[in-house]
Coordinates of C-alpha atoms in Angstrom, one line a residue:
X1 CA 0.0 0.0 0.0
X2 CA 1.4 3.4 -0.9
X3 CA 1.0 6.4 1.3
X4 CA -0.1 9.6 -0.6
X5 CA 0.9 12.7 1.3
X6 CA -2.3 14.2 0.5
X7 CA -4.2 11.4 2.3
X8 CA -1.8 12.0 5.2
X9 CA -3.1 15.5 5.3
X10 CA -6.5 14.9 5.0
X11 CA -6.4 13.1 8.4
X12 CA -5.3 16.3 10.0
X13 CA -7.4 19.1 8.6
X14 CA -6.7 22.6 10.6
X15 CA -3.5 20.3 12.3
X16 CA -0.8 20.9 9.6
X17 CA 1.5 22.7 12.8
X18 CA 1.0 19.4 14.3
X19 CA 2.4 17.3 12.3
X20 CA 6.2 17.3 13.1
X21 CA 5.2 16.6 16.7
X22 CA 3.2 13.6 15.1
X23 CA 5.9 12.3 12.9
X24 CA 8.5 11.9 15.8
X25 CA 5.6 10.3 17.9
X26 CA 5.7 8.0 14.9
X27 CA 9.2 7.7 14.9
X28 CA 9.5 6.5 18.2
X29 CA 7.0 4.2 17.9
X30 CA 9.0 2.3 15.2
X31 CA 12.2 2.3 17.1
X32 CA 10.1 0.6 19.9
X33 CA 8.0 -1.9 18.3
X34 CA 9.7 -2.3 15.5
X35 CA 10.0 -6.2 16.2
X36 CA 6.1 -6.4 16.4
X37 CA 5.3 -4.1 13.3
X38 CA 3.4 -5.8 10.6
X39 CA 4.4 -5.5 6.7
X40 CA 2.3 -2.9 6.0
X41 CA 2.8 -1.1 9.0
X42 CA 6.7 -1.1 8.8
X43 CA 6.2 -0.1 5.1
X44 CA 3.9 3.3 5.9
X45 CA 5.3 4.1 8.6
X46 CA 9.1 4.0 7.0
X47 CA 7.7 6.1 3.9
X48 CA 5.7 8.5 5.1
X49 CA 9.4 10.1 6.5
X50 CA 10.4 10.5 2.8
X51 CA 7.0 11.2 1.4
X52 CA 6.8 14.4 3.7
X53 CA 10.5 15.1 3.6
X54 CA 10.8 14.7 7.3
X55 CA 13.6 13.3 9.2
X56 CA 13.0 11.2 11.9
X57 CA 13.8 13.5 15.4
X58 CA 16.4 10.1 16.9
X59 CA 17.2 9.4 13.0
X60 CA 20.8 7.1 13.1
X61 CA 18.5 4.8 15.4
X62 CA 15.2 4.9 13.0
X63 CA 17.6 4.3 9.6
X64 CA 19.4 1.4 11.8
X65 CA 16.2 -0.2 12.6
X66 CA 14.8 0.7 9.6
X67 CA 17.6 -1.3 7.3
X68 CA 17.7 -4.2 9.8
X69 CA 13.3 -5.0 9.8
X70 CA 13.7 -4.7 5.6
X71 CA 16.8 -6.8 5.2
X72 CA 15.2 -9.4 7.2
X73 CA 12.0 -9.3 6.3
X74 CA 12.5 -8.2 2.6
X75 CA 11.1 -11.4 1.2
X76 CA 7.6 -10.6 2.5
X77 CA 7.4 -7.4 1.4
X78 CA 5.6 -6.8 -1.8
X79 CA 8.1 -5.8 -4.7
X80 CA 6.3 -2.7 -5.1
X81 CA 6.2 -1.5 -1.2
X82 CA 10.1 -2.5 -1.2
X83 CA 11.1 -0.2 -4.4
X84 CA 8.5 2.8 -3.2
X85 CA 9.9 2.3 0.4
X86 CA 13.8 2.4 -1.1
X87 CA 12.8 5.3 -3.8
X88 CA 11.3 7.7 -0.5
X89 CA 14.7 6.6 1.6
X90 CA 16.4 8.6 -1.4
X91 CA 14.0 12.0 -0.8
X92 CA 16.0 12.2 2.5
X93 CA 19.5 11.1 1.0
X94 CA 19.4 7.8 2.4
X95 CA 21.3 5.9 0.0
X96 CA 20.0 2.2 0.5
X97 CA 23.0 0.9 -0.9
X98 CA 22.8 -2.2 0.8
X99 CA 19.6 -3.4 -1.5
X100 CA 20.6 -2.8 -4.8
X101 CA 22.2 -6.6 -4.9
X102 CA 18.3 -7.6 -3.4
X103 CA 16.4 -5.8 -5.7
X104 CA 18.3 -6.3 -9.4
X105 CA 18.5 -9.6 -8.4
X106 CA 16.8 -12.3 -10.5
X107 CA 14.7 -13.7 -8.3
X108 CA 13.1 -10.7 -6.9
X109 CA 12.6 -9.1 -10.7
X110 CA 10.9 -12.5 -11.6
X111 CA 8.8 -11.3 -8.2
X112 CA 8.4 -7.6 -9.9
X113 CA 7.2 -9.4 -13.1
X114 CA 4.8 -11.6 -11.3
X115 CA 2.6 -8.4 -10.0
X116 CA -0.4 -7.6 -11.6
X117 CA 0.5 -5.2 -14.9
X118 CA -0.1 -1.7 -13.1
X119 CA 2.2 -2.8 -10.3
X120 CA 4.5 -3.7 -12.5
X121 CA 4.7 -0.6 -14.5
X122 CA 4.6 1.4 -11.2
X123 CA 7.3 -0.8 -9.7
X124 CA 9.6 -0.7 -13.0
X125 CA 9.1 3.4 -13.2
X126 CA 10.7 3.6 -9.8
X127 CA 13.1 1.0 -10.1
X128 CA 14.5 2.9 -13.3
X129 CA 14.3 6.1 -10.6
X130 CA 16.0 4.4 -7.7
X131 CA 18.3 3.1 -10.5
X132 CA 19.8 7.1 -12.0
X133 CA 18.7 8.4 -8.5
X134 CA 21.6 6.1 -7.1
X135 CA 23.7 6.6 -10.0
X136 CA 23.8 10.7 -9.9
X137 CA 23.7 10.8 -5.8
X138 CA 25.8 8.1 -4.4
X139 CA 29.4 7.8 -5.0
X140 CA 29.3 3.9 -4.0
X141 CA 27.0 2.9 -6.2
X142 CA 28.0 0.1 -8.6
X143 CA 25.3 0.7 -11.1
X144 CA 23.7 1.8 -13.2
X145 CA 22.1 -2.3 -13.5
X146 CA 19.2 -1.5 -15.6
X147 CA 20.0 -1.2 -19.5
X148 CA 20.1 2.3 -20.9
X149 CA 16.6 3.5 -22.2
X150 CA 17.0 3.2 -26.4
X151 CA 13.5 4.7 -27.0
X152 CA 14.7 7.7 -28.1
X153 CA 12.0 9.9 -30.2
X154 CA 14.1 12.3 -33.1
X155 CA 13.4 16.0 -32.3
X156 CA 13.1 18.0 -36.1
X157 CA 15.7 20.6 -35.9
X158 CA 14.5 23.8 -37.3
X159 CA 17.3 24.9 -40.1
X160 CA 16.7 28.5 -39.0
X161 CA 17.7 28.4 -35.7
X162 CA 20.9 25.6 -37.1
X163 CA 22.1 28.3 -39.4
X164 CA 22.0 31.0 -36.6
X165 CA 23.7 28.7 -34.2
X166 CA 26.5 28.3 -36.7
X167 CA 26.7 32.0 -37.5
X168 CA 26.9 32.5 -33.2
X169 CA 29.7 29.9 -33.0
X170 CA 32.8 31.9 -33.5
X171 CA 32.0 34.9 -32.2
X172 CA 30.7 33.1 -28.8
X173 CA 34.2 31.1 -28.9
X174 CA 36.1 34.2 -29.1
X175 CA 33.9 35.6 -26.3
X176 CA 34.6 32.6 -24.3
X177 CA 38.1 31.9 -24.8
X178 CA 37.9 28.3 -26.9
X179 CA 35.7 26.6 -29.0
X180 CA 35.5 23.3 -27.6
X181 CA 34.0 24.4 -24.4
X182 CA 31.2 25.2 -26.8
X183 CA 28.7 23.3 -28.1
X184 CA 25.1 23.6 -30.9
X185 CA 23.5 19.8 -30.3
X186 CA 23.1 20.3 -26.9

């Protein structure tokens, strides 16, 4: 189950000053019944941190507890929770390093394939997001692991604006010192 923000805030109509006070209620809760937390429970309560952009107020204890209930657990989490849950660790700069073996793993994409078709476009959008997310932010990061997307679409060039961006290249080269920092297929 994914955890919209707006739903969060409809729950607290005229409360939205409340609701850091509420989070690190919620983030205490998890560091002490972590152990007893259902699936779904450990799942909304983990993302709603990066859904609403809100670190947790005892945080290295929250992201320890956090990585140990989804390494051990991460077979019974649905593949979609897992890579929404990994995707919203990423909103705070939690680089979930440790699960990128788990989730480009064979089995567990043969899991992502086995969803119904929505979930699996869902899951394979944010996979492809945690995947260049991971890639761009975190310098130990092995990946990219997912192919490189080949649908390009060509984009018509207008000649105009070709034969103006010739006619601007020298001059703009002199202006900036050399040429090859310069560039008109940008």
């Amino acid at each position: 189950a994914v955890v919209s923000t707006q739903s969060t805030w409809e729950l607290l109509p005229g409360h939205a000053n409340q609701v850091p006070t509420i989070l690190e209620g919620v983030g205490q809760y998890f560091i002490e019944h972590h152990q007893s937390l259902t699936i779904p429970q450990v799942t909304i309560i983990t993302g709603i941190f990066g859904e609403l952009d809100f670190q947790p107020a005892d945080g290295f204890r929250f992201w320890e507890l956090a990585e140990t209930v989804l390494d051990v657990k991460f077979n019974q989490f649905p593949p979609v929770d897992i890579i929404n849950l990994l995707v919203s660790f990423l909103y705070l700069e939690k680089f979930p390093i440790n699960f990128t073996r788990k989730i480009f793993n064979p089995f567990f994409l043969d899991r992502l394939h086995s969803q119904p078709n929505d979930l699996v476009s869902i899951s394979r959008q944010q996979l492809k997001l945690f995947d260049t997310t991971m890639k761009l932010e975190s310098r130990g990061y092995e990946g990219p692991f997912l192919p490189k997307d080949t649908n390009y679409r060509h984009i018509h060039k207008d000649s105009r604006v070709m034969r103006t961006a010739n006619k601007l290249l020298d001059p703009l080269a002199d202006v900036v010192g050399d040429i090859t920092r310069l560039g008109k297929s940008v």
